[in-house]
Amino acid sequence: MSSEREDGPMGDPILRAPLQGSQPRPSEVDPDKLRRADVEMARVLKTVPLQMASDPSNGSIAHWKHGALHDVVEPMTDHVIMTYPTGVQRLERRTGSSVAIGTARSGVVTIIPAGSQARWDIPGIVDVIQLYLPHTTLVRVAREANAPAPGDLLERTGQPDPITSGLLMSAADVLDGNAALDALFRQQLTDILATRILAGHTGAPTTFVPIMGGLSPQALRRAIERLHSDSDADVSLAALASEAGLSRFHFCRAFKDSTGLSPHAWLRQHRLEQAMNMLRDTDASMVSIAAALGYASQTAFAAAFRKLTGETPSDWRRRMR
């Protein structure tokens, strides 16, 4: 039954035997036997993530660097979507009598569907970003887009998908130490990733019909008023969409159509303008400015400001006075 071919010239995954029929479908696994994805990953990788951010309604994003792996990954509660920022490494996934071989490298994704089980053999160090995606998120996004309910995800082992890979890598690069901004970014990113997964990594790919038209003037005004409010206001996608009377899926697209920016990009720009006004027009300390704008520390504020402007807040203040 198996073909003994190795990786293709571009490192694309090679199936050495069909994966169907060797074990129960993920949807048929007893939910009581499923493990939390972050807990199972910590067990098999034998380390802790370099960075991790969680949202109860959207799942978690984690950045790991781990050594060789030769172990069985037990069934997990969420889908695990992975990509690899740096390095090249061989991947081998064994499911029953079937083997999938791929290469961990930039621009590819690996998917472990919720409830699936496989033995993994990875001979060396891997730099990997993982999204733990609840199936309920896929169901919600499909429903909001008026698309059919999603079926089981396909197992992927080093599958070329540069768009999904790039989105995942941006997730680990835009955690600025500002709770409101970071949470809003993860919520948007998770929904975008869900549409990518539904469109390209299910047994029956979902087609999304482009949505045209922005928010009504009243809805846009209410959304901007909420985003303008102080740093401890609820600026989650759920709150913004609910106030506009739309789903999260439709709100994000309508908001960008109206403003040219996603809600996260709009709020980030607004916070930058607030910071510039305080630096230029007041003698407030960096610590107090950081706290007023919702940053966890002066260091987090300075890093975020420099990322957007190319200057430290202190240098910018001196130049503008």
PDB file of C-alpha atoms in Angstrom:
ATOM      1  CA  MET A   1       0.000   0.000   0.000  1.00  0.00           C
ATOM      2  CA  SER A   2       2.801   2.456   0.739  1.00  0.00           C
ATOM      3  CA  SER A   3       5.017   4.426  -1.578  1.00  0.00           C
ATOM      4  CA  GLU A   4       8.593   4.910  -0.349  1.00  0.00           C
ATOM      5  CA  ARG A   5       9.162   8.319  -1.974  1.00  0.00           C
ATOM      6  CA  GLU A   6      10.955  10.997   0.033  1.00  0.00           C
ATOM      7  CA  ASP A   7      10.281  14.745   0.041  1.00  0.00           C
ATOM      8  CA  GLY A   8       9.926  16.477  -3.312  1.00  0.00           C
ATOM      9  CA  PRO A   9      12.478  19.048  -4.456  1.00  0.00           C
ATOM     10  CA  MET A  10      10.644  21.858  -2.651  1.00  0.00           C
ATOM     11  CA  GLY A  11      10.216  19.882   0.549  1.00  0.00           C
ATOM     12  CA  ASP A  12       6.503  19.358  -0.012  1.00  0.00           C
ATOM     13  CA  PRO A  13       4.872  16.683   2.139  1.00  0.00           C
ATOM     14  CA  ILE A  14       4.837  13.161   0.756  1.00  0.00           C
ATOM     15  CA  LEU A  15       2.183  10.659   1.831  1.00  0.00           C
ATOM     16  CA  ARG A  16       3.609   7.174   2.008  1.00  0.00           C
ATOM     17  CA  ALA A  17       0.233   5.551   2.706  1.00  0.00           C
ATOM     18  CA  PRO A  18      -3.383   6.757   2.758  1.00  0.00           C
ATOM     19  CA  LEU A  19      -4.464   8.295   6.054  1.00  0.00           C
ATOM     20  CA  GLN A  20      -8.118   7.346   5.791  1.00  0.00           C
ATOM     21  CA  GLY A  21      -9.526   4.462   7.761  1.00  0.00           C
ATOM     22  CA  SER A  22      -6.636   3.903  10.155  1.00  0.00           C
ATOM     23  CA  GLN A  23      -8.366   5.400  13.187  1.00  0.00           C
ATOM     24  CA  PRO A  24     -11.681   7.018  14.211  1.00  0.00           C
ATOM     25  CA  ARG A  25     -12.496  10.401  12.713  1.00  0.00           C
ATOM     26  CA  PRO A  26     -11.711  13.275  15.120  1.00  0.00           C
ATOM     27  CA  SER A  27     -15.414  14.070  15.446  1.00  0.00           C
ATOM     28  CA  GLU A  28     -16.024  10.525  16.721  1.00  0.00           C
ATOM     29  CA  VAL A  29     -13.526  10.683  19.614  1.00  0.00           C
ATOM     30  CA  ASP A  30     -14.955  10.650  23.148  1.00  0.00           C
ATOM     31  CA  PRO A  31     -14.752  14.319  24.329  1.00  0.00           C
ATOM     32  CA  ASP A  32     -13.833  13.158  27.844  1.00  0.00           C
ATOM     33  CA  LYS A  33     -10.589  11.711  26.476  1.00  0.00           C
ATOM     34  CA  LEU A  34      -9.421  14.923  24.827  1.00  0.00           C
ATOM     35  CA  ARG A  35      -6.560  16.921  26.328  1.00  0.00           C
ATOM     36  CA  ARG A  36      -6.067  20.676  26.388  1.00  0.00           C
ATOM     37  CA  ALA A  37      -3.769  21.578  23.505  1.00  0.00           C
ATOM     38  CA  ASP A  38      -1.321  23.720  25.494  1.00  0.00           C
ATOM     39  CA  VAL A  39      -1.012  21.056  28.187  1.00  0.00           C
ATOM     40  CA  GLU A  40      -0.431  18.256  25.673  1.00  0.00           C
ATOM     41  CA  MET A  41       2.120  20.345  23.757  1.00  0.00           C
ATOM     42  CA  ALA A  42       4.040  21.084  26.959  1.00  0.00           C
ATOM     43  CA  ARG A  43       4.094  17.369  27.758  1.00  0.00           C
ATOM     44  CA  VAL A  44       5.426  16.176  24.418  1.00  0.00           C
ATOM     45  CA  LEU A  45       7.750  19.124  23.760  1.00  0.00           C
ATOM     46  CA  LYS A  46       9.166  18.952  27.308  1.00  0.00           C
ATOM     47  CA  THR A  47       9.546  22.718  27.620  1.00  0.00           C
ATOM     48  CA  VAL A  48       7.508  25.891  28.091  1.00  0.00           C
ATOM     49  CA  PRO A  49       6.540  28.366  25.349  1.00  0.00           C
ATOM     50  CA  LEU A  50       8.666  31.447  24.767  1.00  0.00           C
ATOM     51  CA  GLN A  51       5.448  33.435  24.484  1.00  0.00           C
ATOM     52  CA  MET A  52       1.771  32.620  24.862  1.00  0.00           C
ATOM     53  CA  ALA A  53      -1.448  34.615  24.710  1.00  0.00           C
ATOM     54  CA  SER A  54      -4.912  33.219  25.409  1.00  0.00           C
ATOM     55  CA  ASP A  55      -8.484  34.302  24.824  1.00  0.00           C
ATOM     56  CA  PRO A  56     -11.230  32.028  26.209  1.00  0.00           C
ATOM     57  CA  SER A  57     -13.475  32.597  23.185  1.00  0.00           C
ATOM     58  CA  ASN A  58     -10.762  32.415  20.508  1.00  0.00           C
ATOM     59  CA  GLY A  59      -8.146  29.950  21.686  1.00  0.00           C
ATOM     60  CA  SER A  60      -4.442  30.580  22.196  1.00  0.00           C
ATOM     61  CA  ILE A  61      -1.309  31.488  20.267  1.00  0.00           C
ATOM     62  CA  ALA A  62       2.025  30.114  21.463  1.00  0.00           C
ATOM     63  CA  HIS A  63       5.625  30.402  20.253  1.00  0.00           C
ATOM     64  CA  TRP A  64       7.843  27.405  21.051  1.00  0.00           C
ATOM     65  CA  LYS A  65      11.419  26.326  20.452  1.00  0.00           C
ATOM     66  CA  HIS A  66      11.913  22.654  21.190  1.00  0.00           C
ATOM     67  CA  GLY A  67      14.337  19.858  20.583  1.00  0.00           C
ATOM     68  CA  ALA A  68      13.954  16.443  18.963  1.00  0.00           C
ATOM     69  CA  LEU A  69      10.536  14.828  19.357  1.00  0.00           C
ATOM     70  CA  HIS A  70       9.780  11.101  19.295  1.00  0.00           C
ATOM     71  CA  ASP A  71       6.403  10.678  20.957  1.00  0.00           C
ATOM     72  CA  VAL A  72       2.675  10.195  20.430  1.00  0.00           C
ATOM     73  CA  VAL A  73       0.586  13.367  20.486  1.00  0.00           C
ATOM     74  CA  GLU A  74      -2.677  12.434  22.164  1.00  0.00           C
ATOM     75  CA  PRO A  75      -6.091  13.727  20.976  1.00  0.00           C
ATOM     76  CA  MET A  76      -6.615  17.403  21.845  1.00  0.00           C
ATOM     77  CA  THR A  77      -9.642  19.617  22.378  1.00  0.00           C
ATOM     78  CA  ASP A  78      -8.709  22.205  19.733  1.00  0.00           C
ATOM     79  CA  HIS A  79      -7.305  22.160  16.234  1.00  0.00           C
ATOM     80  CA  VAL A  80      -3.576  22.966  16.255  1.00  0.00           C
ATOM     81  CA  ILE A  81      -2.336  25.092  13.343  1.00  0.00           C
ATOM     82  CA  MET A  82       1.460  25.489  13.104  1.00  0.00           C
ATOM     83  CA  THR A  83       4.051  27.365  11.102  1.00  0.00           C
ATOM     84  CA  TYR A  84       7.817  27.723  11.323  1.00  0.00           C
ATOM     85  CA  PRO A  85       9.524  31.157  11.445  1.00  0.00           C
ATOM     86  CA  THR A  86      13.099  29.897  11.050  1.00  0.00           C
ATOM     87  CA  GLY A  87      15.088  26.799  10.217  1.00  0.00           C
ATOM     88  CA  VAL A  88      14.524  23.645   8.197  1.00  0.00           C
ATOM     89  CA  GLN A  89      13.644  20.314   9.815  1.00  0.00           C
ATOM     90  CA  ARG A  90      12.233  16.963   8.729  1.00  0.00           C
ATOM     91  CA  LEU A  91       8.755  16.050  10.007  1.00  0.00           C
ATOM     92  CA  GLU A  92       7.323  12.550  10.123  1.00  0.00           C
ATOM     93  CA  ARG A  93       3.780  11.835  11.309  1.00  0.00           C
ATOM     94  CA  ARG A  94       2.660   8.234  11.724  1.00  0.00           C
ATOM     95  CA  THR A  95      -1.075   7.524  11.970  1.00  0.00           C
ATOM     96  CA  GLY A  96      -1.709   3.805  12.336  1.00  0.00           C
ATOM     97  CA  SER A  97       0.064   2.205   9.380  1.00  0.00           C
ATOM     98  CA  SER A  98       0.169   5.469   7.408  1.00  0.00           C
ATOM     99  CA  VAL A  99       3.107   7.879   7.290  1.00  0.00           C
ATOM    100  CA  ALA A 100       3.208  11.513   6.180  1.00  0.00           C
ATOM    101  CA  ILE A 101       6.604  13.158   5.645  1.00  0.00           C
ATOM    102  CA  GLY A 102       7.148  16.877   5.313  1.00  0.00           C
ATOM    103  CA  THR A 103       9.605  19.655   6.019  1.00  0.00           C
ATOM    104  CA  ALA A 104       9.288  22.381   8.633  1.00  0.00           C
ATOM    105  CA  ARG A 105      10.352  25.575   6.865  1.00  0.00           C
ATOM    106  CA  SER A 106       9.162  29.080   6.178  1.00  0.00           C
ATOM    107  CA  GLY A 107       5.863  29.321   4.296  1.00  0.00           C
ATOM    108  CA  VAL A 108       4.350  25.964   5.256  1.00  0.00           C
ATOM    109  CA  VAL A 109       1.718  24.921   7.782  1.00  0.00           C
ATOM    110  CA  THR A 110       1.073  21.784   9.772  1.00  0.00           C
ATOM    111  CA  ILE A 111      -2.416  20.978  11.045  1.00  0.00           C
ATOM    112  CA  ILE A 112      -3.358  18.546  13.798  1.00  0.00           C
ATOM    113  CA  PRO A 113      -7.169  18.298  13.753  1.00  0.00           C
ATOM    114  CA  ALA A 114      -8.943  18.242  17.104  1.00  0.00           C
ATOM    115  CA  GLY A 115      -9.327  14.689  18.354  1.00  0.00           C
ATOM    116  CA  SER A 116      -6.651  13.149  16.111  1.00  0.00           C
ATOM    117  CA  GLN A 117      -3.746  11.074  17.399  1.00  0.00           C
ATOM    118  CA  ALA A 118      -0.372  10.381  15.786  1.00  0.00           C
ATOM    119  CA  ARG A 119       3.231   9.557  16.538  1.00  0.00           C
ATOM    120  CA  TRP A 120       5.682  12.297  15.610  1.00  0.00           C
ATOM    121  CA  ASP A 121       9.370  11.868  14.837  1.00  0.00           C
ATOM    122  CA  ILE A 122      11.362  15.083  14.467  1.00  0.00           C
ATOM    123  CA  PRO A 123      15.139  14.656  14.652  1.00  0.00           C
ATOM    124  CA  GLY A 124      16.242  18.147  15.721  1.00  0.00           C
ATOM    125  CA  ILE A 125      15.416  21.644  16.934  1.00  0.00           C
ATOM    126  CA  VAL A 126      12.200  23.317  15.733  1.00  0.00           C
ATOM    127  CA  ASP A 127      11.084  26.946  15.964  1.00  0.00           C
ATOM    128  CA  VAL A 128       7.282  26.859  15.750  1.00  0.00           C
ATOM    129  CA  ILE A 129       4.255  29.113  16.255  1.00  0.00           C
ATOM    130  CA  GLN A 130       1.042  27.295  17.161  1.00  0.00           C
ATOM    131  CA  LEU A 131      -2.582  28.438  17.108  1.00  0.00           C
ATOM    132  CA  TYR A 132      -4.990  26.411  19.236  1.00  0.00           C
ATOM    133  CA  LEU A 133      -8.240  26.965  17.346  1.00  0.00           C
ATOM    134  CA  PRO A 134     -11.558  25.871  18.877  1.00  0.00           C
ATOM    135  CA  HIS A 135     -13.893  24.113  16.454  1.00  0.00           C
ATOM    136  CA  THR A 136     -16.631  26.430  17.718  1.00  0.00           C
ATOM    137  CA  THR A 137     -14.727  29.343  16.157  1.00  0.00           C
ATOM    138  CA  LEU A 138     -14.790  27.646  12.753  1.00  0.00           C
ATOM    139  CA  VAL A 139     -18.515  26.983  13.154  1.00  0.00           C
ATOM    140  CA  ARG A 140     -19.190  30.603  14.136  1.00  0.00           C
ATOM    141  CA  VAL A 141     -17.173  32.091  11.261  1.00  0.00           C
ATOM    142  CA  ALA A 142     -18.861  29.787   8.745  1.00  0.00           C
ATOM    143  CA  ARG A 143     -22.298  30.672  10.119  1.00  0.00           C
ATOM    144  CA  GLU A 144     -21.595  34.429  10.070  1.00  0.00           C
ATOM    145  CA  ALA A 145     -20.398  34.149   6.465  1.00  0.00           C
ATOM    146  CA  ASN A 146     -23.544  32.213   5.488  1.00  0.00           C
ATOM    147  CA  ALA A 147     -21.349  29.240   4.548  1.00  0.00           C
ATOM    148  CA  PRO A 148     -22.025  25.541   5.201  1.00  0.00           C
ATOM    149  CA  ALA A 149     -21.024  24.115   8.576  1.00  0.00           C
ATOM    150  CA  PRO A 150     -17.395  22.953   8.441  1.00  0.00           C
ATOM    151  CA  GLY A 151     -16.507  19.284   8.270  1.00  0.00           C
ATOM    152  CA  ASP A 152     -13.360  17.692   9.662  1.00  0.00           C
ATOM    153  CA  LEU A 153     -10.068  19.439   9.039  1.00  0.00           C
ATOM    154  CA  LEU A 154      -7.475  17.708   6.890  1.00  0.00           C
ATOM    155  CA  GLU A 155      -4.223  16.583   8.440  1.00  0.00           C
ATOM    156  CA  ARG A 156      -1.341  18.620   7.008  1.00  0.00           C
ATOM    157  CA  THR A 157       2.393  18.013   7.470  1.00  0.00           C
ATOM    158  CA  GLY A 158       4.512  20.851   6.105  1.00  0.00           C
ATOM    159  CA  GLN A 159       1.858  21.907   3.581  1.00  0.00           C
ATOM    160  CA  PRO A 160       2.795  25.010   1.508  1.00  0.00           C
ATOM    161  CA  ASP A 161       0.482  27.891   2.461  1.00  0.00           C
ATOM    162  CA  PRO A 162       2.434  31.160   2.655  1.00  0.00           C
ATOM    163  CA  ILE A 163      -0.606  33.316   3.461  1.00  0.00           C
ATOM    164  CA  THR A 164      -1.686  31.320   6.502  1.00  0.00           C
ATOM    165  CA  SER A 165       1.960  30.976   7.530  1.00  0.00           C
ATOM    166  CA  GLY A 166       2.495  34.723   7.310  1.00  0.00           C
ATOM    167  CA  LEU A 167      -0.624  35.474   9.342  1.00  0.00           C
ATOM    168  CA  LEU A 168       0.484  33.096  12.076  1.00  0.00           C
ATOM    169  CA  MET A 169       3.977  34.570  12.207  1.00  0.00           C
ATOM    170  CA  SER A 170       2.541  38.062  12.539  1.00  0.00           C
ATOM    171  CA  ALA A 171       0.646  36.875  15.609  1.00  0.00           C
ATOM    172  CA  ALA A 172       3.867  36.313  17.531  1.00  0.00           C
ATOM    173  CA  ASP A 173       5.313  39.626  16.317  1.00  0.00           C
ATOM    174  CA  VAL A 174       2.537  42.018  17.344  1.00  0.00           C
ATOM    175  CA  LEU A 175       2.146  41.432  21.055  1.00  0.00           C
ATOM    176  CA  ASP A 176       2.854  44.980  22.259  1.00  0.00           C
ATOM    177  CA  GLY A 177       2.160  44.676  25.966  1.00  0.00           C
ATOM    178  CA  ASN A 178      -1.134  46.557  25.648  1.00  0.00           C
ATOM    179  CA  ALA A 179      -4.013  44.328  26.749  1.00  0.00           C
ATOM    180  CA  ALA A 180      -6.734  46.016  24.686  1.00  0.00           C
ATOM    181  CA  LEU A 181      -4.676  46.238  21.495  1.00  0.00           C
ATOM    182  CA  ASP A 182      -3.246  42.740  21.799  1.00  0.00           C
ATOM    183  CA  ALA A 183      -6.623  41.125  22.496  1.00  0.00           C
ATOM    184  CA  LEU A 184      -8.292  42.957  19.602  1.00  0.00           C
ATOM    185  CA  PHE A 185      -5.486  41.926  17.251  1.00  0.00           C
ATOM    186  CA  ARG A 186      -5.710  38.255  18.271  1.00  0.00           C
ATOM    187  CA  GLN A 187      -9.486  38.261  17.845  1.00  0.00           C
ATOM    188  CA  GLN A 188      -9.224  39.704  14.331  1.00  0.00           C
ATOM    189  CA  LEU A 189      -6.368  37.410  13.392  1.00  0.00           C
ATOM    190  CA  THR A 190      -8.122  34.298  14.643  1.00  0.00           C
ATOM    191  CA  ASP A 191     -11.206  35.075  12.554  1.00  0.00           C
ATOM    192  CA  ILE A 192      -9.074  35.692   9.447  1.00  0.00           C
ATOM    193  CA  LEU A 193      -7.167  32.462  10.038  1.00  0.00           C
ATOM    194  CA  ALA A 194     -10.441  30.604  10.483  1.00  0.00           C
ATOM    195  CA  THR A 195     -11.576  31.737   7.023  1.00  0.00           C
ATOM    196  CA  ARG A 196      -8.239  30.561   5.575  1.00  0.00           C
ATOM    197  CA  ILE A 197      -8.583  27.158   7.237  1.00  0.00           C
ATOM    198  CA  LEU A 198     -12.174  26.773   6.048  1.00  0.00           C
ATOM    199  CA  ALA A 199     -11.228  27.741   2.501  1.00  0.00           C
ATOM    200  CA  GLY A 200      -8.158  25.550   2.125  1.00  0.00           C
ATOM    201  CA  HIS A 201      -7.875  22.837   4.737  1.00  0.00           C
ATOM    202  CA  THR A 202     -11.209  21.027   5.023  1.00  0.00           C
ATOM    203  CA  GLY A 203     -12.586  18.117   3.065  1.00  0.00           C
ATOM    204  CA  ALA A 204     -15.177  20.448   1.487  1.00  0.00           C
ATOM    205  CA  PRO A 205     -13.481  23.860   1.015  1.00  0.00           C
ATOM    206  CA  THR A 206     -15.650  26.875   1.860  1.00  0.00           C
ATOM    207  CA  THR A 207     -16.132  29.676  -0.672  1.00  0.00           C
ATOM    208  CA  PHE A 208     -16.545  33.131   0.857  1.00  0.00           C
ATOM    209  CA  VAL A 209     -18.585  35.654  -1.110  1.00  0.00           C
ATOM    210  CA  PRO A 210     -17.034  39.170  -0.938  1.00  0.00           C
ATOM    211  CA  ILE A 211     -19.011  41.526   1.278  1.00  0.00           C
ATOM    212  CA  MET A 212     -19.382  45.102   0.058  1.00  0.00           C
ATOM    213  CA  GLY A 213     -20.523  48.179   1.933  1.00  0.00           C
ATOM    214  CA  GLY A 214     -19.430  49.925   5.113  1.00  0.00           C
ATOM    215  CA  LEU A 215     -21.085  50.711   8.410  1.00  0.00           C
ATOM    216  CA  SER A 216     -24.022  53.082   8.634  1.00  0.00           C
ATOM    217  CA  PRO A 217     -23.015  56.560   9.887  1.00  0.00           C
ATOM    218  CA  GLN A 218     -24.644  55.858  13.255  1.00  0.00           C
ATOM    219  CA  ALA A 219     -22.919  52.491  13.685  1.00  0.00           C
ATOM    220  CA  LEU A 220     -19.551  53.933  12.666  1.00  0.00           C
ATOM    221  CA  ARG A 221     -19.947  56.807  15.129  1.00  0.00           C
ATOM    222  CA  ARG A 222     -20.785  54.420  17.979  1.00  0.00           C
ATOM    223  CA  ALA A 223     -17.817  52.169  17.123  1.00  0.00           C
ATOM    224  CA  ILE A 224     -15.402  55.115  17.080  1.00  0.00           C
ATOM    225  CA  GLU A 225     -16.819  56.456  20.346  1.00  0.00           C
ATOM    226  CA  ARG A 226     -16.139  53.086  21.968  1.00  0.00           C
ATOM    227  CA  LEU A 227     -12.622  52.919  20.523  1.00  0.00           C
ATOM    228  CA  HIS A 228     -12.009  56.521  21.671  1.00  0.00           C
ATOM    229  CA  SER A 229     -12.970  55.710  25.256  1.00  0.00           C
ATOM    230  CA  ASP A 230     -10.405  55.132  27.980  1.00  0.00           C
ATOM    231  CA  SER A 231      -8.093  52.135  28.005  1.00  0.00           C
ATOM    232  CA  ASP A 232     -10.198  49.924  30.286  1.00  0.00           C
ATOM    233  CA  ALA A 233     -13.321  50.096  28.094  1.00  0.00           C
ATOM    234  CA  ASP A 234     -14.483  46.920  26.354  1.00  0.00           C
ATOM    235  CA  VAL A 235     -13.121  47.219  22.827  1.00  0.00           C
ATOM    236  CA  SER A 236     -13.388  43.539  21.988  1.00  0.00           C
ATOM    237  CA  LEU A 237     -14.719  42.546  18.592  1.00  0.00           C
ATOM    238  CA  ALA A 238     -17.732  41.031  20.308  1.00  0.00           C
ATOM    239  CA  ALA A 239     -18.621  44.345  21.986  1.00  0.00           C
ATOM    240  CA  LEU A 240     -17.986  46.444  18.871  1.00  0.00           C
ATOM    241  CA  ALA A 241     -19.969  44.110  16.620  1.00  0.00           C
ATOM    242  CA  SER A 242     -22.849  43.777  19.071  1.00  0.00           C
ATOM    243  CA  GLU A 243     -23.237  47.550  19.351  1.00  0.00           C
ATOM    244  CA  ALA A 244     -23.343  47.778  15.548  1.00  0.00           C
ATOM    245  CA  GLY A 245     -25.894  44.962  15.376  1.00  0.00           C
ATOM    246  CA  LEU A 246     -23.586  42.813  13.233  1.00  0.00           C
ATOM    247  CA  SER A 247     -21.621  39.601  13.522  1.00  0.00           C
ATOM    248  CA  ARG A 248     -17.880  39.865  14.123  1.00  0.00           C
ATOM    249  CA  PHE A 249     -17.237  38.618  10.586  1.00  0.00           C
ATOM    250  CA  HIS A 250     -19.374  41.331   8.972  1.00  0.00           C
ATOM    251  CA  PHE A 251     -18.362  44.107  11.388  1.00  0.00           C
ATOM    252  CA  CYS A 252     -14.632  43.805  10.636  1.00  0.00           C
ATOM    253  CA  ARG A 253     -15.193  43.990   6.907  1.00  0.00           C
ATOM    254  CA  ALA A 254     -17.664  46.862   7.145  1.00  0.00           C
ATOM    255  CA  PHE A 255     -15.427  48.845   9.522  1.00  0.00           C
ATOM    256  CA  LYS A 256     -12.439  48.526   7.179  1.00  0.00           C
ATOM    257  CA  ASP A 257     -14.600  49.473   4.205  1.00  0.00           C
ATOM    258  CA  SER A 258     -15.660  52.636   6.072  1.00  0.00           C
ATOM    259  CA  THR A 259     -12.290  53.686   7.516  1.00  0.00           C
ATOM    260  CA  GLY A 260      -9.629  51.961   5.424  1.00  0.00           C
ATOM    261  CA  LEU A 261      -8.270  50.320   8.567  1.00  0.00           C
ATOM    262  CA  SER A 262      -9.094  47.231  10.594  1.00  0.00           C
ATOM    263  CA  PRO A 263     -10.400  47.928  14.137  1.00  0.00           C
ATOM    264  CA  HIS A 264      -7.008  46.944  15.581  1.00  0.00           C
ATOM    265  CA  ALA A 265      -5.053  49.190  13.188  1.00  0.00           C
ATOM    266  CA  TRP A 266      -7.456  52.080  13.881  1.00  0.00           C
ATOM    267  CA  LEU A 267      -7.092  51.714  17.662  1.00  0.00           C
ATOM    268  CA  ARG A 268      -3.300  51.380  17.400  1.00  0.00           C
ATOM    269  CA  GLN A 269      -3.138  54.600  15.350  1.00  0.00           C
ATOM    270  CA  HIS A 270      -5.408  56.372  17.842  1.00  0.00           C
ATOM    271  CA  ARG A 271      -3.233  55.304  20.795  1.00  0.00           C
ATOM    272  CA  LEU A 272      -0.137  56.517  18.920  1.00  0.00           C
ATOM    273  CA  GLU A 273      -1.748  59.926  18.356  1.00  0.00           C
ATOM    274  CA  GLN A 274      -2.667  60.092  22.063  1.00  0.00           C
ATOM    275  CA  ALA A 275       0.923  59.266  22.996  1.00  0.00           C
ATOM    276  CA  MET A 276       2.288  61.948  20.667  1.00  0.00           C
ATOM    277  CA  ASN A 277      -0.059  64.568  22.107  1.00  0.00           C
ATOM    278  CA  MET A 278       0.954  63.729  25.676  1.00  0.00           C
ATOM    279  CA  LEU A 279       4.656  63.701  24.821  1.00  0.00           C
ATOM    280  CA  ARG A 280       4.473  67.024  22.979  1.00  0.00           C
ATOM    281  CA  ASP A 281       1.996  68.968  25.116  1.00  0.00           C
ATOM    282  CA  THR A 282       2.622  67.736  28.674  1.00  0.00           C
ATOM    283  CA  ASP A 283       5.502  66.964  31.013  1.00  0.00           C
ATOM    284  CA  ALA A 284       3.998  63.602  32.013  1.00  0.00           C
ATOM    285  CA  SER A 285       6.531  60.885  32.722  1.00  0.00           C
ATOM    286  CA  MET A 286       6.946  57.887  30.435  1.00  0.00           C
ATOM    287  CA  VAL A 287       5.595  55.660  33.182  1.00  0.00           C
ATOM    288  CA  SER A 288       2.393  57.692  33.540  1.00  0.00           C
ATOM    289  CA  ILE A 289       1.876  57.917  29.757  1.00  0.00           C
ATOM    290  CA  ALA A 290       2.340  54.165  29.420  1.00  0.00           C
ATOM    291  CA  ALA A 291      -0.182  53.533  32.215  1.00  0.00           C
ATOM    292  CA  ALA A 292      -2.710  56.014  30.797  1.00  0.00           C
ATOM    293  CA  LEU A 293      -2.609  54.293  27.412  1.00  0.00           C
ATOM    294  CA  GLY A 294      -2.970  50.791  28.840  1.00  0.00           C
ATOM    295  CA  TYR A 295       0.574  49.468  28.398  1.00  0.00           C
ATOM    296  CA  ALA A 296       1.836  46.948  30.911  1.00  0.00           C
ATOM    297  CA  SER A 297       5.101  48.823  31.431  1.00  0.00           C
ATOM    298  CA  GLN A 298       7.198  51.754  30.265  1.00  0.00           C
ATOM    299  CA  THR A 299       9.356  49.268  28.349  1.00  0.00           C
ATOM    300  CA  ALA A 300       6.357  47.856  26.467  1.00  0.00           C
ATOM    301  CA  PHE A 301       5.167  51.364  25.591  1.00  0.00           C
ATOM    302  CA  ALA A 302       8.628  52.421  24.371  1.00  0.00           C
ATOM    303  CA  ALA A 303       8.992  49.291  22.228  1.00  0.00           C
ATOM    304  CA  ALA A 304       5.556  49.765  20.633  1.00  0.00           C
ATOM    305  CA  PHE A 305       6.196  53.483  19.986  1.00  0.00           C
ATOM    306  CA  ARG A 306       9.560  52.778  18.389  1.00  0.00           C
ATOM    307  CA  LYS A 307       8.087  50.029  16.196  1.00  0.00           C
ATOM    308  CA  LEU A 308       5.594  52.512  14.725  1.00  0.00           C
ATOM    309  CA  THR A 309       7.786  55.639  14.510  1.00  0.00           C
ATOM    310  CA  GLY A 310      11.390  54.461  14.414  1.00  0.00           C
ATOM    311  CA  GLU A 311      12.169  56.607  17.483  1.00  0.00           C
ATOM    312  CA  THR A 312      12.008  56.169  21.228  1.00  0.00           C
ATOM    313  CA  PRO A 313       9.360  58.303  22.997  1.00  0.00           C
ATOM    314  CA  SER A 314      12.135  60.338  24.681  1.00  0.00           C
ATOM    315  CA  ASP A 315      13.883  61.075  21.393  1.00  0.00           C
ATOM    316  CA  TRP A 316      10.583  61.997  19.725  1.00  0.00           C
ATOM    317  CA  ARG A 317       9.697  64.376  22.619  1.00  0.00           C
ATOM    318  CA  ARG A 318      13.074  66.132  22.442  1.00  0.00           C
ATOM    319  CA  ARG A 319      12.809  66.545  18.683  1.00  0.00           C
ATOM    320  CA  MET A 320       9.283  67.997  18.822  1.00  0.00           C
ATOM    321  CA  ARG A 321       9.988  70.571  21.524  1.00  0.00           C
TER     322      ARG A 321
END
